[in-house]
Coordinates of C-alpha atoms and ligand atoms in Angstrom, one line a residue:
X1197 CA 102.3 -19.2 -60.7
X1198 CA 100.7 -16.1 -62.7
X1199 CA 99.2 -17.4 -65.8
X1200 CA 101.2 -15.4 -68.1
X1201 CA 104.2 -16.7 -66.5
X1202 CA 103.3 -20.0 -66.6
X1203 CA 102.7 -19.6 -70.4
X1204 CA 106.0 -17.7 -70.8
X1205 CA 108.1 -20.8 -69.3
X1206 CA 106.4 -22.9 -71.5
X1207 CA 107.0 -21.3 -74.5
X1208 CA 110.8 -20.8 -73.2
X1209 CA 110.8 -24.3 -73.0
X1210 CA 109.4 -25.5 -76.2
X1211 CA 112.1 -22.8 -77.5
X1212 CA 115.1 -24.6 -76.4
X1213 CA 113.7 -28.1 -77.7
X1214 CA 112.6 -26.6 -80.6
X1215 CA 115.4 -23.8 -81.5
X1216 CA 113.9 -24.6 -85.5
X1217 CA 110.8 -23.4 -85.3
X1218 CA 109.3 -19.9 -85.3
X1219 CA 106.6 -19.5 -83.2
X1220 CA 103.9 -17.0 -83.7
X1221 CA 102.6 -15.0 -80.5
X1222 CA 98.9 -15.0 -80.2
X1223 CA 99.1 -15.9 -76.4
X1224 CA 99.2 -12.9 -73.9
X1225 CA 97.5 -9.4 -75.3
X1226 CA 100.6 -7.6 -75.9
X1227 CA 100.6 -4.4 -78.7
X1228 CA 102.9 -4.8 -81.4
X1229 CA 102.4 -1.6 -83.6
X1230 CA 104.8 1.3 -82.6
X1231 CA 103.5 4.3 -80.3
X1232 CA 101.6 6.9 -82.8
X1233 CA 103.7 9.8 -83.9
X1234 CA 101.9 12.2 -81.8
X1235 CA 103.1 10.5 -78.6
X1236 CA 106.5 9.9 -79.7
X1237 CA 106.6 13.7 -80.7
X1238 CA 105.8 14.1 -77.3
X1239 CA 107.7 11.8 -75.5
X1240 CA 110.7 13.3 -77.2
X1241 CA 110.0 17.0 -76.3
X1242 CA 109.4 15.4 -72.1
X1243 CA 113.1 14.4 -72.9
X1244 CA 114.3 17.1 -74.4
X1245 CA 113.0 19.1 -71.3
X1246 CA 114.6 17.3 -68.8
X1247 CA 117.9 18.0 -70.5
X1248 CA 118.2 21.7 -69.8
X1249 CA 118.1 23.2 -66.5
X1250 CA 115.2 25.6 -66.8
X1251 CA 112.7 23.2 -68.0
X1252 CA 114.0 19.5 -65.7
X1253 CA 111.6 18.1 -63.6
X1254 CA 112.3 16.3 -60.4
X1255 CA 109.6 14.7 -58.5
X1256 CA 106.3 15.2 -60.3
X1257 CA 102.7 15.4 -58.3
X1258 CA 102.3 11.4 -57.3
X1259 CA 98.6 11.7 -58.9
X1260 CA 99.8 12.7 -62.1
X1261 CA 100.0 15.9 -63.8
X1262 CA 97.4 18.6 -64.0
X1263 CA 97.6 18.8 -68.4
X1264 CA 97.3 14.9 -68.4
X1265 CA 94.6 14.2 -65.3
X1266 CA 92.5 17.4 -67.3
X1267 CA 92.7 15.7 -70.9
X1268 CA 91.5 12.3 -70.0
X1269 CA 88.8 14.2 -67.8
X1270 CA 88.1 16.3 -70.7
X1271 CA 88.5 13.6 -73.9
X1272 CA 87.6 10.7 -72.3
X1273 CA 84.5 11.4 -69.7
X1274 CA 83.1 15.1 -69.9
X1275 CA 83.2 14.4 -74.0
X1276 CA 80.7 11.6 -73.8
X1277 CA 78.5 12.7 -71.2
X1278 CA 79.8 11.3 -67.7
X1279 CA 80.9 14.2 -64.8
X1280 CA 83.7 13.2 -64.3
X1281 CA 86.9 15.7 -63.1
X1282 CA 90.0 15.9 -63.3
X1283 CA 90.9 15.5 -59.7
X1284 CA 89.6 12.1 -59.6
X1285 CA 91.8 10.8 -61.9
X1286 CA 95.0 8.8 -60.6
X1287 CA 97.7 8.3 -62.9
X1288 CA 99.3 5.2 -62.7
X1289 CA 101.8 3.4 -64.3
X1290 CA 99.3 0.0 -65.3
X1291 CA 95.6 -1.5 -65.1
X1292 CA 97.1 -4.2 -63.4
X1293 CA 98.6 -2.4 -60.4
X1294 CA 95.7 -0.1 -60.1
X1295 CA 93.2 -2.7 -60.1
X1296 CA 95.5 -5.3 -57.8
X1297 CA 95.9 -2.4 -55.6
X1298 CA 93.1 -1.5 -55.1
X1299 CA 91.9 -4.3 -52.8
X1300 CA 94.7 -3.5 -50.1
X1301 CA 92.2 -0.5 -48.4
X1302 CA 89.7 -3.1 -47.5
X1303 CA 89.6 -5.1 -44.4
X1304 CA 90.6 -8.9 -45.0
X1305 CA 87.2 -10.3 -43.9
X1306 CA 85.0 -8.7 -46.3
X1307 CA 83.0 -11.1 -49.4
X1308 CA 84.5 -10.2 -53.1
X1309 CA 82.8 -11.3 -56.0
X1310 CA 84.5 -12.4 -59.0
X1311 CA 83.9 -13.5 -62.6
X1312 CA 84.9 -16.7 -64.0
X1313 CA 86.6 -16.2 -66.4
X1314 CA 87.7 -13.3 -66.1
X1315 CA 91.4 -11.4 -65.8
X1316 CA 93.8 -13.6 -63.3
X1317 CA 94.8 -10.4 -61.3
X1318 CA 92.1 -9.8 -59.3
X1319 CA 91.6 -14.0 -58.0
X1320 CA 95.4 -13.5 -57.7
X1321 CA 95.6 -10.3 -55.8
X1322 CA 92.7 -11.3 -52.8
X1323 CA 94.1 -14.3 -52.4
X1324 CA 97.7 -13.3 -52.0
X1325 CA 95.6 -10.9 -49.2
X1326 CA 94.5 -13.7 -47.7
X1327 CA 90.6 -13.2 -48.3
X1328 CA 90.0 -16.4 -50.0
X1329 CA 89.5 -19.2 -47.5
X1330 CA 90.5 -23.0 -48.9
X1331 CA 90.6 -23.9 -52.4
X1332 CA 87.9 -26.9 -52.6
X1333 CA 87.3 -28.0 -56.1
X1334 CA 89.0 -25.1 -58.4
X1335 CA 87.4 -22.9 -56.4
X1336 CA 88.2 -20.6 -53.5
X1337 CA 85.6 -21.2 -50.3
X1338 CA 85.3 -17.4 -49.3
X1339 CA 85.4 -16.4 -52.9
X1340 CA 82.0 -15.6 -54.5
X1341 CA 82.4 -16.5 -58.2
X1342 CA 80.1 -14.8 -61.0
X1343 CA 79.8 -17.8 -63.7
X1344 CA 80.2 -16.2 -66.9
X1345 CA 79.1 -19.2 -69.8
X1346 CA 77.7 -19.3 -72.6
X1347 CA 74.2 -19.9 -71.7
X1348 CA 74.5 -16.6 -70.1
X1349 CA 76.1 -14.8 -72.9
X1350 CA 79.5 -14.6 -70.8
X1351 CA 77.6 -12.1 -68.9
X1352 CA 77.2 -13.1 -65.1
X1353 CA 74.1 -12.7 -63.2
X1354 CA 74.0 -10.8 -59.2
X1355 CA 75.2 -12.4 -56.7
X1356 CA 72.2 -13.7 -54.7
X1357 CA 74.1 -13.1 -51.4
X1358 CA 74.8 -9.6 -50.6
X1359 CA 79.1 -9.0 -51.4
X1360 CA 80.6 -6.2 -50.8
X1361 CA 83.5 -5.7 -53.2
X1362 CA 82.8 -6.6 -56.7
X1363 CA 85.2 -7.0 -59.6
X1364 CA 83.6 -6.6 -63.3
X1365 CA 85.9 -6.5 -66.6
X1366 CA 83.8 -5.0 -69.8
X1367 CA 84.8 -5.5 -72.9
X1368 CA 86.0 -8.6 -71.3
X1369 CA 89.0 -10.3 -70.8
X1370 CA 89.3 -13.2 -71.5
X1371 CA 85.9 -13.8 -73.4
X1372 CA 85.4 -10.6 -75.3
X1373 CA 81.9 -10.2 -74.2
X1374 CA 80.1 -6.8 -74.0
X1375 CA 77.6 -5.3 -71.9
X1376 CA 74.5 -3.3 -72.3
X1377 CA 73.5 -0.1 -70.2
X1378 CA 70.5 -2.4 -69.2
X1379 CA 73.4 -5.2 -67.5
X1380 CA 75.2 -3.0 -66.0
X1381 CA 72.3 -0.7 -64.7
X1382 CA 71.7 -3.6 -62.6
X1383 CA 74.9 -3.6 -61.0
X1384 CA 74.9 -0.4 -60.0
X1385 CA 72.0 -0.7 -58.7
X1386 CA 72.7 -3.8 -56.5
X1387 CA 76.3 -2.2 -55.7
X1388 CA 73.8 1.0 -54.2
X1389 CA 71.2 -1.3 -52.3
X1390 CA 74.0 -3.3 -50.9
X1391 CA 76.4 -0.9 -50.1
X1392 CA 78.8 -2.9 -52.4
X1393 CA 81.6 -1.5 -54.3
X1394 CA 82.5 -2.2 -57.9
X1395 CA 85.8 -2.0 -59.6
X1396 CA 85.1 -1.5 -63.1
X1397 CA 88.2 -3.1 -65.2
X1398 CA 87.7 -0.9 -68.8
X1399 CA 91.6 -1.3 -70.3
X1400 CA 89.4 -2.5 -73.7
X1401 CA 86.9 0.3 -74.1
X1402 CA 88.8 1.7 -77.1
X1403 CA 87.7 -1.2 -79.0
X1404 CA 84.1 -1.2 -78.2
X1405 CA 82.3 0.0 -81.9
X1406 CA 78.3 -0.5 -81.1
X1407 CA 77.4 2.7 -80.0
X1408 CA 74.6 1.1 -78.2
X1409 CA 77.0 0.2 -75.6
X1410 CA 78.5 1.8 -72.7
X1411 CA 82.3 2.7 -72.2
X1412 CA 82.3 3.6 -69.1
X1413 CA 80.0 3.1 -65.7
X1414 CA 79.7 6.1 -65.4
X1415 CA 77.6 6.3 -68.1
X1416 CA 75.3 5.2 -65.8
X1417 CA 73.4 7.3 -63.3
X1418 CA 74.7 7.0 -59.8
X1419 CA 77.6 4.4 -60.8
X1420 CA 79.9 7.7 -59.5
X1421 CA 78.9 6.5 -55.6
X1422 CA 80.0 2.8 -56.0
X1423 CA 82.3 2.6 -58.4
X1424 CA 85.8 2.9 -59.5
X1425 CA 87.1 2.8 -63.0
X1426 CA 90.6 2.1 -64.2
X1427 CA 91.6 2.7 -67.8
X1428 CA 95.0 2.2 -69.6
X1429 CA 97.3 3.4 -72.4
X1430 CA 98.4 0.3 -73.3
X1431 CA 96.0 -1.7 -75.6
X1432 CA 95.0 1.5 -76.7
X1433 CA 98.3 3.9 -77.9
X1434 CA 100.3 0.6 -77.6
X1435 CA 102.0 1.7 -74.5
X1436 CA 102.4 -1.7 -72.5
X1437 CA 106.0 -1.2 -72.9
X1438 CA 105.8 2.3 -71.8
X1439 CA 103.6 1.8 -68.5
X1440 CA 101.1 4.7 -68.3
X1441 CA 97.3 3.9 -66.8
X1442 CA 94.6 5.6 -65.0
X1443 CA 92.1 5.0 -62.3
X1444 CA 89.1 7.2 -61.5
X1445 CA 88.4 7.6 -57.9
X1446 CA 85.2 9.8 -58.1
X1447 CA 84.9 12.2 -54.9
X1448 CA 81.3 10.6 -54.2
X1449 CA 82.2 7.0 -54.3
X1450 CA 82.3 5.6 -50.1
X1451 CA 83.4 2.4 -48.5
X1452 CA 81.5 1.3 -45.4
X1453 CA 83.1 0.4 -41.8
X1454 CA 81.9 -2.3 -39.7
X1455 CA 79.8 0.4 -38.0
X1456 CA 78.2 1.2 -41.5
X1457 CA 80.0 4.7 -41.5
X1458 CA 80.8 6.1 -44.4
X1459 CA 84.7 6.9 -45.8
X1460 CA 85.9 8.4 -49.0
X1461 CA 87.6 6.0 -50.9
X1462 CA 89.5 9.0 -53.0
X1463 CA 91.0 9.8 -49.6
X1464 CA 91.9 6.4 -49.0
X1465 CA 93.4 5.9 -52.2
X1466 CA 95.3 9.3 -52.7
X1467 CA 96.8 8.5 -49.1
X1468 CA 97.6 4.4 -50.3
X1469 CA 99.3 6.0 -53.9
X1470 CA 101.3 9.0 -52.4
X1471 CA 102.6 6.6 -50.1
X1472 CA 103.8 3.6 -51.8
X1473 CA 103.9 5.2 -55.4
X1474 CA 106.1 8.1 -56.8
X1475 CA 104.0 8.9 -60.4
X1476 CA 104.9 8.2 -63.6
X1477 CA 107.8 9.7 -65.4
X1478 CA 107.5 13.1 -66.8
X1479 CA 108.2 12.1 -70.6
X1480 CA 105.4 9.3 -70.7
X1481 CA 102.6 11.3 -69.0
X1482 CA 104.0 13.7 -71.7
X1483 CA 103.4 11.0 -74.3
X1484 CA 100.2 9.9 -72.6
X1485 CA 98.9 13.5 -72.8
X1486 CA 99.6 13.2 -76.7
X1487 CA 97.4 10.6 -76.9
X1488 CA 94.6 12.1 -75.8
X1489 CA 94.9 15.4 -78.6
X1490 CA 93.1 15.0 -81.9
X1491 CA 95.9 14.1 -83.5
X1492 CA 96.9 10.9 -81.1
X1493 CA 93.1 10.1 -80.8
X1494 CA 92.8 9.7 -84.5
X1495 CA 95.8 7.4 -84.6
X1496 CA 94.7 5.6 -82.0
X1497 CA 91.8 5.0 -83.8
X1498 CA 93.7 3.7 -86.9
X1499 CA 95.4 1.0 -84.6
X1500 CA 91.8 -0.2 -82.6
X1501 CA 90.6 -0.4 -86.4
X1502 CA 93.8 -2.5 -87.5
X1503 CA 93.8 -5.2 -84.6
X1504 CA 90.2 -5.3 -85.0
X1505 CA 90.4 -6.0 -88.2
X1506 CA 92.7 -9.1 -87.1
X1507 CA 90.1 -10.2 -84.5
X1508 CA 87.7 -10.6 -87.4
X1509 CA 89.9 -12.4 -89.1
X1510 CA 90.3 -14.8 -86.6
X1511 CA 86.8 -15.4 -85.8
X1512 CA 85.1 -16.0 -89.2
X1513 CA 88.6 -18.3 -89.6
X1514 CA 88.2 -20.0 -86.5
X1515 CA 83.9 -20.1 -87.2
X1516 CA 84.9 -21.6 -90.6
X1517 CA 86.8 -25.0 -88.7
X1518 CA 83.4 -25.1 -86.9
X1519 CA 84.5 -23.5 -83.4
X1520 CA 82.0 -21.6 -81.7
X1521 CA 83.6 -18.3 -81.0
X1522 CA 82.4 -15.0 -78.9
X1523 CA 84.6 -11.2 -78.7
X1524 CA 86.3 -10.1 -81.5
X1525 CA 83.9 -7.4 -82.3
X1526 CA 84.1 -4.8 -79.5
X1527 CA 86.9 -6.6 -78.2
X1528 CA 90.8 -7.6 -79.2
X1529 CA 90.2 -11.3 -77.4
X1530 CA 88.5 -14.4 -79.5
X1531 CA 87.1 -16.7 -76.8
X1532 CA 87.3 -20.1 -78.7
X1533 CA 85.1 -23.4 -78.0
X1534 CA 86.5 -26.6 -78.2
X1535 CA 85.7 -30.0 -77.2
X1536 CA 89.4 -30.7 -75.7
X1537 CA 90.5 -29.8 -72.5
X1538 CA 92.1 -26.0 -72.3
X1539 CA 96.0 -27.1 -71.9
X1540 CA 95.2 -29.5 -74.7
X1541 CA 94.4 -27.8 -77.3
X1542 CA 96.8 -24.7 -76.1
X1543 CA 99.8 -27.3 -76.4
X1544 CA 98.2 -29.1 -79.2
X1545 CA 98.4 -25.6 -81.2
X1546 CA 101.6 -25.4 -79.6
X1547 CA 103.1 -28.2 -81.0
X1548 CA 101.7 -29.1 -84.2
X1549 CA 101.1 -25.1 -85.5
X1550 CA 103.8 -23.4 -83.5
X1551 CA 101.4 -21.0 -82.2
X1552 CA 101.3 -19.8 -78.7
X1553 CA 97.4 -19.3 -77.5
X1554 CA 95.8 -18.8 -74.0
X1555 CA 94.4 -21.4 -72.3
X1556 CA 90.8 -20.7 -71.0
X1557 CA 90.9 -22.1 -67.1
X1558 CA 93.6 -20.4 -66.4
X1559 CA 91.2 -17.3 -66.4
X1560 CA 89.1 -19.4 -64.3
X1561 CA 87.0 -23.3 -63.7
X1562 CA 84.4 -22.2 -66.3
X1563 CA 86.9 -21.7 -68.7
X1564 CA 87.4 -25.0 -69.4
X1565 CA 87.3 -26.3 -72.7
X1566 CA 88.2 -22.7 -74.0
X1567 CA 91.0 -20.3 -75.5
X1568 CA 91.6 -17.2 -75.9
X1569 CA 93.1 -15.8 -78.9
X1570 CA 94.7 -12.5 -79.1
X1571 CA 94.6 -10.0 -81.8
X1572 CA 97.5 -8.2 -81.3
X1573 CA 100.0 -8.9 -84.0
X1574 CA 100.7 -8.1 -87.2
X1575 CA 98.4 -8.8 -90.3
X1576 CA 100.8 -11.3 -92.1
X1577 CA 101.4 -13.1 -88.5
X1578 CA 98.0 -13.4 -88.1
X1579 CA 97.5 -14.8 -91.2
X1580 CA 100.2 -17.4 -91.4
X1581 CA 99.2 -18.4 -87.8
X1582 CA 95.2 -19.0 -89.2
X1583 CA 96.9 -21.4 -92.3
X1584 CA 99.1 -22.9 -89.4
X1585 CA 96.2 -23.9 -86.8
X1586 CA 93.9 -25.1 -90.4
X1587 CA 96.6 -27.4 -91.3
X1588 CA 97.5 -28.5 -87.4
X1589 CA 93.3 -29.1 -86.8
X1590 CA 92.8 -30.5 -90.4
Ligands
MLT973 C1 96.3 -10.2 -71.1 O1 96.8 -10.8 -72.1 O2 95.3 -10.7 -70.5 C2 96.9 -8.9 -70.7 O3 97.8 -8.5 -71.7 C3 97.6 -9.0 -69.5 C4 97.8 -7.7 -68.9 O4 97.3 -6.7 -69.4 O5 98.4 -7.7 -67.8

């Protein structure tokens, strides 16, 4: 079943047996700070409008609206330098549709490449397509995997076969990892010699702080003719609960047919979305749009800062028992070493700390051995759960 799933029956589980105990939630990435003030100012007035006559909305434009698609255009591309417009921006209502989505316009037979480890969604999502082949040995036969371990700083190397779709995930999830402009030059320019495509998971970018590194691909020169980027609200203005995302389409970006022609991939995406999806509603895209003003982006800012400050909490922590940890700096995920098996140490920090964790394979084979711990909680959680795990490793 889905990893978080799996995870969430567990806990359920341990729950019943253990109705006594309070268990702290350190497992699956999910916010836990209220939506800032300027969105919920918002929100309220998208409410408000739909209450009166002259102002209700009824179906909205299935790629989002105009004041929302021009703000992220505006605050979160034009702003630091990439051309990106407003009409290649799809609103959606999550990361994880857009970028599980996304595979349905390509054929069944073509070669994906995947990290490992890396988000379950899109292993998940290509083989539910039926683009995977056997599974021989953890891994999938028509699956090309991208190793990401430590001897390679969790970043992966190219493929040395030529793929044509590729997935990447920067900061990462699950290991935290970063990547330079240099790295990920390198990718566009395979995706450009190869005719490959790359979809460019950046739901973490808030919390990248080294200015040194890149936000987006298209911070990158020519990235806008082989790659697509999707963004979200969620880890960011703590909207997983509300459902509001974004994926940039740019007009340039192609896919290839068997007969090497070229076809825009906004067209094919515009025409998969305003079939099968209706938008978002009118008061979150209100809300959304709030959190890209001054006022939301500097609150926004405030909660990136606070769960950061968590994540380096639980690294030095965990560093101080002797783990060998990587993320936590430019990312919300601490990507912890261990010399037990994954499961293992997720129930053992189950069951002797009452803390719920993330078990490293299930992001993929060469996360064995690892977890991932999440940041987002609050401060005094965080900090109980740290005394908790000392005690339960002591
Ligand atoms: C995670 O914990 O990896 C994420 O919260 C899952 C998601 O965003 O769907």
């Amino acid at each position: 079943s889905y990893l978080f799933s799996t995870i969430a029956e567990k806990i359920s589980a341990f729950e019943k047996k253990h109705p006594e105990k309070q268990i702290i939630k350190l497992g699956i990435g999910d916010v836990t700070m209220p939506l800032p003030q300027a969105c919920i100012k918002a929100f309220h007035r998208g409410v408000d409008e739909m209450a009166e006559e002259a102002t209700f909305r009824g179906y909205g434009p299935e790629q989002g609206y105009g004041f929302l698609r021009e703000r992220i255009a505006e605050t979160g591309f034009i702003q630091q330098g990439a051309d990106i417009h407003a009409d290649e921006i799809f609103i959606s209502d999550g990361a994880k549709c857009d970028t599980g989505n996304l595979q349905e316009l390509f054929d069944t037979n073509i070669t994906v490449a995947i990290p490992d480890p890396v988000y379950p969604v899109y292993l998940d999502t290509n083989i539910m397509a039926g683009r995977s082949g056997e599974l021989k040995d953890q891994r999938y036969e028509r699956i090309v995997y991208l190793d990401a371990t430590q001897e390679n700083g969790f970043v992966p190397k190219l493929p040395d076969t030529k793929v044509d779709l590729i997935y990447l995930c920067f900061p990462n999830n699950p290991t935290g990892a970063t990547i330079t402009t240099e790295e990920l030059k390198k990718w566009v320019d395979y995706a450009m010699d190869n005719k490959a495509l790359i979809i460019y998971d950046a739901a973490y970018e808030a919390f990248i702080q080294d200015k040194d590194l890149p936000r987006s691909i298209y911070e990158i020169e020519g990235a806008q003719k082989v790659a697509i980027e999707s963004r979200s609200f969620s880890k960011t203005a703590g909207f997983t609960g509300t459902r509001c995302a974004y994926t940039v389409v740019p007009k340039a970006c192609m896919a290839y047919d068997h007969a090497g022609n070229t076809h825009s991939l906004h067209d094919m995406w515009k025409r998969r979305q305003s079939t099968k999806f209706n938008g978002v509603s009118y008061p979150v895209q209100m809300a959304a749009a709030a959190a890209c003003s001054d006022e939301g982006r500097q609150e926004i800012q405030g909660l990136v800062s606070y769960y950061l400050k968590n994540a380096e909490i639980i690294r030095s922590q965990m560093q101080s028992l002797g783990l060998e940890c990587t993320g936590g700096e430019n990312s919300p995920y601490i990507w912890v070493a261990s010399d037990m098996d994954s499961w293992g140490f997720f129930d053992l920090l189950l069951e002797k700390a009452g803390v719920v964790t993330t078990p490293g394979v299930g992001f993929g084979k060469c996360g064995q051995g690892y977890i991932r711990i999440s940041a987002f909680n609050h401060r005094e959680k965080v900090m109980d759960a740290i005394s908790r795990i000392k005690k339960a490793l002591a």
